[in-house]
Coordinates of C-alpha atoms in Angstrom, one line a residue:
M1 CA -4.6 46.5 -23.4
S2 CA -5.7 45.3 -26.7
E3 CA -6.4 48.8 -28.0
K4 CA -2.9 49.9 -26.6
I5 CA -1.2 47.3 -28.3
L6 CA -2.9 48.0 -31.8
D7 CA -2.3 51.7 -31.5
F8 CA 1.4 50.5 -30.6
I9 CA 1.7 48.4 -33.7
K10 CA -0.1 50.8 -36.0
H11 CA 2.3 53.7 -34.8
H12 CA 5.6 51.5 -35.4
C13 CA 4.7 49.3 -38.3
P14 CA 3.2 49.7 -41.9
A15 CA -0.7 48.7 -41.5
S16 CA -1.2 47.5 -45.0
D17 CA 1.4 44.9 -44.8
I18 CA 0.5 43.5 -41.3
V19 CA -2.0 40.5 -41.6
G20 CA -1.6 39.2 -37.9
I21 CA -1.1 40.4 -34.4
M22 CA -0.9 38.3 -31.3
L23 CA -0.5 38.8 -27.6
T24 CA 1.8 36.0 -26.2
G25 CA 4.0 35.4 -23.2
S26 CA 3.1 36.2 -19.7
Y27 CA 0.4 38.9 -20.5
A28 CA -1.4 36.4 -22.6
N29 CA -1.0 33.8 -19.8
H30 CA -2.2 36.2 -17.2
T31 CA 1.2 35.6 -15.2
E32 CA 2.8 38.9 -15.7
S33 CA 4.6 40.9 -13.2
R34 CA 5.7 44.6 -12.9
Y35 CA 9.0 43.6 -14.6
S36 CA 7.3 41.6 -17.7
D37 CA 7.7 42.5 -21.2
V38 CA 4.9 42.7 -23.6
D39 CA 5.4 40.2 -26.1
I40 CA 3.6 40.8 -29.4
I41 CA 3.7 38.4 -32.4
V42 CA 3.5 40.5 -35.7
V43 CA 3.0 38.7 -39.1
S44 CA 4.2 40.8 -42.0
M45 CA 3.4 40.2 -45.7
L46 CA 6.9 41.9 -46.6
A47 CA 9.2 40.6 -44.0
S48 CA 11.6 38.2 -45.3
R49 CA 13.0 36.9 -42.1
Q50 CA 12.0 35.8 -38.5
T51 CA 13.3 38.4 -36.1
H52 CA 12.4 40.5 -33.1
E53 CA 12.9 44.1 -31.8
N54 CA 12.6 45.5 -28.5
I55 CA 11.1 49.0 -28.0
I56 CA 10.5 51.1 -24.8
E57 CA 7.5 53.2 -24.8
D58 CA 6.0 55.1 -21.7
G59 CA 8.1 52.9 -19.5
T60 CA 7.0 49.7 -20.9
M61 CA 8.9 47.2 -22.8
Y62 CA 7.5 46.1 -26.0
Q63 CA 9.0 42.8 -27.7
L64 CA 7.9 42.6 -31.5
I65 CA 8.4 39.3 -32.5
I66 CA 8.1 39.6 -36.5
F67 CA 7.2 36.5 -38.7
P68 CA 7.2 36.6 -42.4
Y69 CA 4.0 35.4 -43.6
C70 CA 5.7 33.6 -46.6
K71 CA 7.8 31.4 -44.2
I72 CA 5.6 31.2 -41.1
A73 CA 4.4 27.7 -41.9
T74 CA 7.7 26.1 -42.4
L75 CA 9.2 28.1 -39.5
I76 CA 6.8 26.7 -37.0
F77 CA 6.9 23.3 -38.6
D78 CA 10.8 23.2 -38.1
D79 CA 10.2 24.3 -34.6
I80 CA 8.0 21.4 -33.9
T81 CA 10.1 18.9 -35.6
S82 CA 13.3 19.9 -33.8
T83 CA 11.5 19.6 -30.5
R84 CA 12.4 23.4 -29.5
T85 CA 8.6 24.1 -29.7
V86 CA 9.3 27.9 -28.7
F87 CA 7.1 29.1 -31.6
F88 CA 4.5 26.3 -30.8
R89 CA 4.0 27.5 -27.3
M90 CA 3.9 31.1 -28.5
F91 CA 1.0 30.5 -31.1
K92 CA -0.9 27.9 -28.9
K93 CA -1.2 30.0 -25.9
G94 CA -1.5 33.5 -27.6
I95 CA -4.5 35.9 -27.6
I96 CA -5.3 37.0 -31.3
L97 CA -6.0 40.7 -31.5
F98 CA -5.9 41.0 -35.5
D99 CA -5.9 38.2 -38.2
S100 CA -7.0 39.5 -41.4
K101 CA -6.2 36.2 -43.4
G102 CA -7.4 33.8 -40.5
L103 CA -4.0 32.4 -40.3
L104 CA -3.5 32.9 -36.6
K105 CA -6.9 31.1 -36.0
K106 CA -5.8 28.2 -38.4
L107 CA -2.8 27.6 -36.4
Q108 CA -4.5 27.7 -33.1
N109 CA -7.0 25.2 -34.2
I110 CA -4.3 22.7 -35.4
F111 CA -2.2 23.4 -32.1
C112 CA -5.2 23.0 -29.7
G113 CA -5.3 19.3 -29.8
Q114 CA -1.4 18.7 -29.8
E115 CA 0.6 18.5 -26.6
D116 CA 3.7 20.5 -26.2
S117 CA 6.4 17.9 -27.4
I118 CA 8.4 15.8 -24.7
N119 CA 11.8 14.5 -25.1
S120 CA 11.9 11.7 -27.8
E121 CA 14.2 9.1 -27.7
I122 CA 16.7 11.0 -29.9
D123 CA 16.4 13.9 -27.5
I124 CA 17.2 11.7 -24.6
L125 CA 20.3 10.4 -26.2
R126 CA 21.4 13.6 -27.2
L127 CA 20.9 15.0 -23.7
R128 CA 22.8 12.1 -22.2
R129 CA 25.7 12.6 -24.4
R130 CA 26.0 16.2 -23.7
I131 CA 25.9 15.7 -20.1
T132 CA 28.5 12.9 -20.4
N133 CA 30.8 15.1 -22.4
E134 CA 30.6 17.8 -19.4
I135 CA 31.2 15.4 -16.9
E136 CA 34.2 13.9 -18.6
Y137 CA 35.6 17.5 -18.7
I138 CA 34.9 18.0 -15.0
L139 CA 36.6 14.7 -14.0
G140 CA 39.5 15.8 -16.2
S141 CA 42.9 16.8 -14.9
D142 CA 42.6 20.5 -16.1
E143 CA 42.8 22.7 -13.0
T144 CA 40.5 25.4 -14.6
N145 CA 37.5 26.3 -12.7
K146 CA 34.7 24.3 -14.2
M147 CA 31.7 26.2 -12.8
H148 CA 30.0 26.8 -16.1
S149 CA 30.4 23.0 -16.9
A150 CA 28.6 22.1 -13.7
L151 CA 25.8 24.5 -14.4
E152 CA 25.5 23.2 -17.8
V153 CA 25.1 19.7 -16.5
V154 CA 22.5 20.9 -14.0
R155 CA 20.6 22.5 -16.7
Q156 CA 20.5 19.6 -19.0
T157 CA 19.8 17.1 -16.2
S158 CA 16.9 19.2 -15.5
Q159 CA 15.7 19.2 -18.9
L160 CA 15.8 15.4 -18.9
I161 CA 13.8 15.2 -15.8
V162 CA 11.0 17.6 -16.7
G163 CA 11.0 15.7 -20.2
K164 CA 11.4 19.1 -22.3
Q165 CA 14.8 19.7 -23.8
S166 CA 13.3 22.9 -25.2
L167 CA 12.8 24.8 -21.7
T168 CA 15.3 27.3 -20.4
G169 CA 15.8 29.9 -17.8
K170 CA 12.6 30.7 -15.9
H171 CA 10.5 28.3 -17.7
L172 CA 13.0 25.5 -16.5
D173 CA 13.0 26.8 -13.0
R174 CA 9.1 26.5 -12.8
A175 CA 9.1 23.0 -14.4
I176 CA 11.6 21.3 -12.1
S177 CA 9.8 22.8 -8.9
L178 CA 7.4 20.1 -9.4
Y179 CA 9.9 17.5 -8.8
K180 CA 10.9 18.2 -5.3
N181 CA 13.3 15.5 -4.7
E182 CA 15.4 15.6 -7.9
Q183 CA 15.4 19.4 -7.5
S184 CA 16.8 19.1 -3.9
L185 CA 19.5 16.7 -5.0
L186 CA 20.7 19.0 -7.8
Q187 CA 20.8 22.0 -5.5
N188 CA 22.9 19.9 -2.8
A189 CA 25.2 18.6 -5.5
L190 CA 25.8 22.0 -6.8
S191 CA 26.5 23.4 -3.7
A192 CA 28.9 21.0 -2.5
Y193 CA 30.7 21.3 -5.8
F194 CA 31.0 25.1 -5.7
I195 CA 31.8 25.3 -1.9
N196 CA 34.1 22.1 -1.4
N197 CA 35.0 21.7 -5.1
N198 CA 33.8 18.1 -4.4
G199 CA 33.7 16.7 -8.2
K200 CA 33.1 13.2 -7.3
E201 CA 29.9 13.9 -5.1
F202 CA 28.4 16.1 -7.8
V203 CA 29.2 13.3 -10.4
N204 CA 27.7 10.5 -8.4
T205 CA 24.4 12.5 -7.9
I206 CA 24.0 13.1 -11.4
Q207 CA 24.8 9.5 -12.4
A208 CA 22.1 8.5 -10.0
L209 CA 19.6 11.0 -11.4
L210 CA 20.5 9.9 -15.1
K211 CA 20.0 6.1 -14.1
P212 CA 16.4 5.8 -14.9
F213 CA 17.3 7.3 -18.5
G214 CA 20.1 4.8 -19.0
G215 CA 22.9 6.4 -17.4
F216 CA 26.0 8.2 -19.0
L217 CA 26.4 7.8 -22.7
E218 CA 29.8 7.6 -24.3
K219 CA 29.0 6.9 -27.9
Y220 CA 25.9 8.5 -29.7
T221 CA 24.7 9.2 -33.3
T222 CA 21.3 10.4 -34.6
G223 CA 19.6 11.4 -37.7
Y224 CA 19.9 14.9 -37.2
V225 CA 23.4 15.5 -35.6
F226 CA 25.8 13.0 -36.3
N227 CA 29.5 12.4 -36.8
V228 CA 29.0 8.8 -38.1
P229 CA 26.3 8.6 -40.8
H230 CA 23.7 6.0 -40.8
D231 CA 20.3 5.4 -42.6
K232 CA 20.2 5.9 -46.2
Q233 CA 20.4 9.7 -46.9
M234 CA 23.0 12.5 -46.2
L235 CA 23.6 16.1 -47.1
V236 CA 26.8 17.6 -48.3
F237 CA 26.9 21.4 -47.7
M238 CA 29.2 23.7 -49.4
P239 CA 28.9 27.2 -47.6
V240 CA 28.7 30.3 -49.7
C241 CA 29.7 28.5 -52.8
S242 CA 27.7 29.1 -56.1
M243 CA 27.8 27.3 -59.6
K244 CA 29.4 30.6 -61.1
S245 CA 32.9 29.2 -59.8
E246 CA 34.3 26.6 -62.1
A247 CA 36.4 25.0 -59.1
T248 CA 32.9 24.5 -57.2
R249 CA 31.3 23.0 -60.6
N250 CA 34.4 20.6 -61.0
M251 CA 34.2 19.4 -57.3
I252 CA 30.4 18.8 -57.6
E253 CA 31.0 16.9 -61.0
T254 CA 33.5 14.8 -59.0
I255 CA 31.3 14.0 -56.3
R256 CA 28.3 13.1 -58.5
K257 CA 30.5 10.7 -60.5
L258 CA 30.6 8.9 -57.2
C259 CA 26.9 8.5 -57.2
K260 CA 26.4 5.6 -59.2
P261 CA 23.4 3.1 -58.5
P262 CA 22.2 2.6 -55.9
F263 CA 23.1 5.9 -54.9
Y264 CA 21.3 9.0 -56.4
Y265 CA 21.7 12.9 -55.8
V266 CA 20.0 16.2 -56.0
V267 CA 22.1 19.5 -56.2
F268 CA 20.4 22.7 -55.0
Y269 CA 21.4 26.0 -53.9
E270 CA 19.9 28.1 -51.1
G271 CA 20.3 32.0 -51.1
Q272 CA 20.5 34.5 -48.4
N273 CA 17.6 34.8 -45.7
Q274 CA 16.3 31.2 -46.6
M275 CA 15.2 28.4 -44.2
M276 CA 18.8 26.7 -44.8
E277 CA 22.4 28.3 -44.7
Q278 CA 23.4 30.1 -47.9
G279 CA 25.3 27.9 -50.2
I280 CA 25.2 24.8 -52.4
Y281 CA 23.6 21.4 -51.1
L282 CA 24.3 17.7 -52.5
F283 CA 21.5 15.6 -51.1
V284 CA 22.6 11.9 -51.6
Y285 CA 20.3 9.0 -51.1
S286 CA 19.8 5.4 -51.9
E287 CA 16.7 3.0 -51.4
T288 CA 18.5 0.0 -50.8
A289 CA 22.2 0.8 -49.5
S290 CA 23.7 2.5 -46.2
I291 CA 25.1 5.8 -47.0
T292 CA 28.1 5.0 -44.8
S293 CA 29.9 3.5 -47.7
F294 CA 29.4 6.8 -49.8
C295 CA 30.6 8.7 -46.9
R296 CA 34.0 6.8 -47.0
L297 CA 34.2 7.5 -50.4
L298 CA 34.0 11.5 -49.7
D299 CA 36.5 11.1 -47.0
K300 CA 39.0 10.1 -49.7
L301 CA 38.5 13.0 -52.0
R302 CA 40.9 15.8 -52.4
V303 CA 39.0 19.0 -51.8
P304 CA 40.7 22.2 -53.7
K305 CA 41.8 24.9 -51.8
G306 CA 39.0 27.6 -50.9
I307 CA 36.3 24.9 -51.0
Y308 CA 34.8 23.7 -47.8
M309 CA 32.5 20.7 -47.4
S310 CA 30.4 19.8 -44.4
Y311 CA 28.9 16.2 -44.1
P312 CA 26.8 14.7 -43.0
Y313 CA 25.2 18.0 -42.6
Q314 CA 22.6 18.8 -39.9
S315 CA 19.0 19.7 -41.5
S316 CA 15.6 18.9 -40.9
F317 CA 15.7 18.6 -44.8
Y318 CA 15.9 15.0 -44.0
E319 CA 12.4 14.6 -42.9
G320 CA 10.8 16.4 -45.9
V321 CA 9.5 19.2 -43.8
Y322 CA 9.4 21.5 -46.6
F323 CA 7.4 19.1 -48.5
G324 CA 4.6 18.2 -46.0
G325 CA 6.2 15.1 -44.6
M326 CA 8.2 11.9 -45.9
S327 CA 5.5 10.3 -48.0
T328 CA 5.6 13.5 -50.5
F329 CA 9.2 13.8 -50.3
R330 CA 9.9 10.1 -51.3
Y331 CA 7.6 10.5 -54.1
L332 CA 9.3 13.7 -55.5
L333 CA 13.0 12.7 -54.8
P334 CA 13.6 10.8 -57.8
L335 CA 12.0 13.4 -60.0
F336 CA 14.2 16.0 -58.4
S337 CA 17.0 13.8 -59.1
R338 CA 16.3 13.7 -62.7
I339 CA 15.8 17.3 -63.0
S340 CA 19.2 17.8 -61.1
T341 CA 21.0 15.5 -63.4
L342 CA 19.7 17.5 -66.4
Y343 CA 21.2 20.9 -65.1
M344 CA 24.5 19.2 -64.3
D345 CA 24.6 18.1 -67.8
I346 CA 24.0 21.7 -68.9
C347 CA 26.8 23.0 -66.9
Q348 CA 29.2 20.3 -68.3
N349 CA 28.2 20.7 -71.8
K350 CA 27.6 24.5 -72.1
Q351 CA 30.4 25.6 -69.9
A352 CA 30.5 29.6 -70.2
E353 CA 26.8 29.8 -71.3
H354 CA 25.3 27.7 -68.9
L355 CA 24.3 30.8 -66.5
I356 CA 22.5 32.2 -69.3
Y357 CA 20.8 28.6 -70.2
Q358 CA 19.9 27.9 -66.8
R359 CA 17.8 30.8 -66.6
T360 CA 16.2 30.2 -69.8
I361 CA 15.2 26.6 -68.6
A362 CA 14.2 28.1 -65.3
V363 CA 11.5 30.0 -67.1
K364 CA 10.3 26.7 -68.7
I365 CA 10.3 24.9 -65.3
L366 CA 8.1 27.4 -63.9
Y367 CA 5.8 27.5 -67.0
Y368 CA 5.2 23.9 -67.2
Y369 CA 4.6 23.5 -63.6
I370 CA 1.9 26.0 -63.4
Y371 CA 0.3 24.7 -66.8
F372 CA 0.4 21.1 -65.7
S373 CA -0.6 21.6 -62.0
F374 CA -4.3 22.4 -62.7
K375 CA -6.6 22.0 -65.8
D376 CA -8.6 25.1 -64.7
A377 CA -6.9 28.4 -66.0
Q378 CA -8.5 30.4 -62.8
R379 CA -6.7 28.0 -60.4
R380 CA -3.4 28.2 -62.5
K381 CA -3.9 32.1 -62.3
L382 CA -4.2 31.8 -58.4
L383 CA -1.2 29.3 -58.1
L384 CA 1.0 32.1 -59.9
L385 CA -0.4 35.0 -57.9
E386 CA 0.3 33.2 -54.7
C387 CA 4.1 32.5 -56.0
V388 CA 4.4 36.2 -56.6
H389 CA 3.1 36.9 -53.1
F390 CA 5.5 34.1 -51.4
F391 CA 8.6 35.3 -53.3
L392 CA 8.1 39.0 -53.2
P393 CA 9.8 39.5 -49.6
D394 CA 13.1 38.0 -51.1
A395 CA 13.2 40.3 -53.9
V396 CA 12.4 43.4 -51.7
D397 CA 14.9 42.3 -49.0
T398 CA 17.3 40.4 -50.7
N399 CA 19.9 40.8 -47.7
G400 CA 17.7 41.2 -44.9
L401 CA 18.7 44.9 -44.3
Y402 CA 15.3 46.6 -44.0
N403 CA 12.9 47.4 -41.2
L404 CA 9.1 47.0 -41.6
N405 CA 8.5 50.6 -42.7
Q406 CA 11.3 50.7 -45.1
L407 CA 10.1 47.5 -46.9
S408 CA 6.8 49.2 -48.3
H409 CA 9.2 52.0 -50.0
V410 CA 11.5 49.4 -51.3
K411 CA 8.6 47.4 -52.7
E412 CA 7.5 50.1 -54.8
E413 CA 10.8 50.6 -56.4
V414 CA 11.3 46.9 -57.2
L415 CA 7.8 46.6 -58.7
R416 CA 8.5 49.6 -60.8
L417 CA 11.8 48.1 -62.1
H418 CA 10.1 44.7 -62.7
N419 CA 7.2 46.4 -64.8
E420 CA 10.0 48.3 -66.9
M421 CA 11.7 45.0 -67.5
Y422 CA 8.6 43.0 -68.2
D423 CA 7.5 45.6 -70.7
S424 CA 10.9 45.4 -72.8
N425 CA 10.8 41.5 -72.9
R426 CA 7.2 40.6 -73.2
D427 CA 7.3 39.4 -76.7
N428 CA 10.6 37.6 -76.3
L429 CA 9.1 35.7 -73.5
H430 CA 6.1 34.7 -75.4
D431 CA 8.4 33.3 -78.2
L432 CA 10.7 31.6 -75.7
L433 CA 7.6 29.7 -74.0
K434 CA 6.5 28.4 -77.6
D435 CA 9.8 26.9 -78.6
E436 CA 11.3 23.9 -77.2
D437 CA 14.8 22.0 -77.3
S438 CA 15.6 18.6 -76.2
T439 CA 16.2 19.6 -72.7
S440 CA 13.0 21.5 -72.2
I441 CA 11.3 18.4 -73.6
Q442 CA 12.5 16.2 -71.3
I443 CA 11.8 18.6 -68.2
K444 CA 8.2 19.0 -69.6
T445 CA 8.1 15.1 -68.8
I446 CA 9.2 15.2 -65.4
I447 CA 7.3 18.3 -64.4
A448 CA 4.3 16.5 -65.8
D449 CA 5.1 13.4 -63.4
I450 CA 5.8 15.8 -60.3
C451 CA 2.2 17.6 -61.1
K452 CA 0.6 14.0 -60.7
I453 CA 1.1 15.0 -57.0
N454 CA -2.6 16.3 -57.3
D455 CA -4.0 13.2 -58.6
N456 CA -2.2 10.8 -56.2
G457 CA -3.5 12.4 -53.0
I458 CA -0.4 12.4 -51.5
A459 CA -1.1 15.2 -48.8
S460 CA -2.0 13.8 -45.3
N461 CA -3.5 14.7 -42.1
E462 CA 0.0 14.8 -40.2
I463 CA 0.5 18.2 -38.4
G464 CA 3.5 18.9 -40.6
N465 CA 1.1 19.0 -43.8
R466 CA -1.7 20.8 -41.9
I467 CA 0.7 23.6 -40.9
L468 CA 2.2 23.7 -44.3
Y469 CA -1.3 24.7 -45.7
T470 CA -2.4 27.4 -43.3
T471 CA -1.0 30.1 -45.6
S472 CA -2.3 28.9 -48.8
E473 CA -3.9 25.9 -50.3
Y474 CA -1.1 26.0 -52.9
A475 CA 1.5 26.1 -50.4
L476 CA 3.0 22.7 -51.1
H477 CA 3.1 23.6 -54.9
I478 CA 5.0 26.8 -54.0
H479 CA 7.6 24.8 -51.9
I480 CA 8.1 22.4 -54.8
I481 CA 8.4 25.1 -57.5
S482 CA 10.8 26.9 -55.1
H483 CA 13.0 23.9 -54.7
L484 CA 12.9 23.2 -58.5
L485 CA 14.2 26.6 -59.2
S486 CA 16.8 26.2 -56.4
I487 CA 18.1 23.1 -58.3
Y488 CA 18.6 25.4 -61.2
Q489 CA 20.6 27.7 -58.8
L490 CA 18.3 30.7 -58.7
Q491 CA 18.7 33.3 -56.4
P492 CA 15.6 33.8 -53.9
S493 CA 14.9 37.4 -55.8
E494 CA 15.4 35.5 -59.1
K495 CA 12.4 33.3 -58.3
F496 CA 10.3 36.4 -57.6
S497 CA 11.3 37.8 -61.0
L498 CA 10.3 34.8 -62.9
S499 CA 6.9 34.5 -61.2
Y500 CA 6.3 38.3 -61.9
Y501 CA 6.9 38.0 -65.7
L502 CA 5.0 34.9 -66.0
G503 CA 1.5 36.5 -65.9
D504 CA -1.5 34.2 -66.2
D505 CA -2.2 35.6 -69.7
D506 CA 1.5 34.5 -70.7
I507 CA 0.8 31.1 -69.5
E508 CA -2.3 30.8 -71.9
R509 CA -0.5 32.6 -74.8
G510 CA 2.6 30.3 -74.6
A511 CA -0.2 27.6 -75.1
V512 CA 2.2 24.6 -73.9
S513 CA 1.0 21.2 -75.4
S514 CA -0.4 19.1 -72.8
R515 CA 0.9 15.8 -74.5
V516 CA 4.6 14.9 -73.8
I517 CA 6.5 15.4 -77.0
L518 CA 9.0 12.5 -77.8
P519 CA 12.7 13.4 -78.5
G520 CA 12.3 12.6 -82.1
Q521 CA 9.6 15.4 -82.5
I522 CA 11.9 18.4 -81.4
K523 CA 10.9 21.5 -82.8
K524 CA 14.2 23.1 -82.9
E525 CA 17.4 23.7 -81.0
W526 CA 18.2 26.9 -79.0
S527 CA 20.8 29.2 -80.6
I528 CA 22.9 31.2 -78.2
T529 CA 22.0 34.4 -80.0
H530 CA 18.1 33.7 -79.4
L531 CA 19.0 33.1 -75.8
H532 CA 20.6 36.6 -75.5
S533 CA 17.7 38.3 -76.9
F534 CA 15.7 37.4 -73.7
H535 CA 17.4 39.4 -70.8
L536 CA 16.3 37.5 -67.9
Y537 CA 19.9 36.8 -67.0
K538 CA 20.6 40.4 -66.4
V539 CA 17.3 41.3 -64.5
H540 CA 19.0 40.6 -61.0
Q541 CA 22.0 42.6 -61.6
I542 CA 19.9 45.5 -63.2
L543 CA 17.7 45.5 -60.0
V544 CA 20.6 45.6 -57.4
E545 CA 22.2 48.2 -59.4
A546 CA 19.3 50.5 -59.7
L547 CA 18.5 50.1 -56.1
L548 CA 22.0 51.0 -54.8
H549 CA 22.1 53.9 -57.5
P550 CA 18.8 54.9 -57.9

């Protein structure tokens, strides 16, 4: 079977970009039947999104489950923290067939001591509320056939009984079969409801089964999914918006004026194919005050036509999952906030020129971070190289259009165009790295503080942090860099452009001073003419145009 699978992958996928192949599912567990699919995990260096594809060959159904190497750690981390644990089970029980970077082995070593997650207190509350909601509908005066609501109640009650809300379908059938009494009660109640339309008997049975878990739940809120905010932090999401829109900038400026101490904010942008939905996010937090009062202020705002806001927005961003855990996240938040405030000031002060200036400052952010992260030039070079590898898929497949075979051809064209742009702008890039204005000096100070993360030993042995580091020892730095560039509103493909242009020799040629220059020692201010001489602002548009019309 192993040789057959490897030959199948070789035939359908570009071998040079595949770094991991794993057999998972029923064939890995030796529980397959004549109807079973062959489930295969494929880890690709060029894929920019997690997807799957079913292929029938020689009478066998193969399901390719494609993971992007650059995002696999956060995908699995998010899967665990959200308690779905679908990916967790795939990787824990899979059989490794090919593992050129040792990534799959690292993941299995981490998971071998971890139990498949059981329902947390929040999961139990969530299930109780969902069941209650369906029961209220079943008991309502609406005469509609409520068959599907009853089935939902049975499914969710079973998830509550077995302790795993992530289980569905055949996996849930197998798990509930171990609870003979509860399974019998559910079957009898469902039969009575379908045959006699006896809603009261059905509801009484469900109520009895829910009693050990606290019964029905009429009011409910959690940190991930809520209508009423609690705790000290909140995400405001503006879908598909960008800072190019004056109306969007004005709306964000209005919100940030509300963020007076003890409330602080971070504004950032996520592009297509990222871990979060595309649009602008405003993360509001406080160390001392409840976020509820801030939410009330938002409720009173008049939102302009064409702008939509969702808050408190559901996301595992709250738990710092992209930064290895809450300890690191808490350290970084005030620094992210200062960087964000500088950017918003640029938007207000420079108006029409801010889109050009933001990319100029983004170059400096990446430059300072690489330089201050490590004293050793070789380690700086390796960090920059890892950034190129991690950001490349989003430049190759910006909109998530291509299959694995097409990605290799698009990659060649993207690299060719980037080489041409770099050759024509290299001298200007070196000049830009050496010059500093007041904003870049402030940013240098903040980046120097962020890079102290190396000295503070914040990384922990929590599972989230260990998963984060499976792809690279520089993974935390890459996620911090990515978020800093998101604060400066860069598209995913533009993050690759910056890291590609900023070669290791350019880091050394720029020769940034390791001391922090005080504002009174400013060398010179930027002129808009000088900014136009560096064409980074046009790189993304030129690449897209060239790819669409080669």
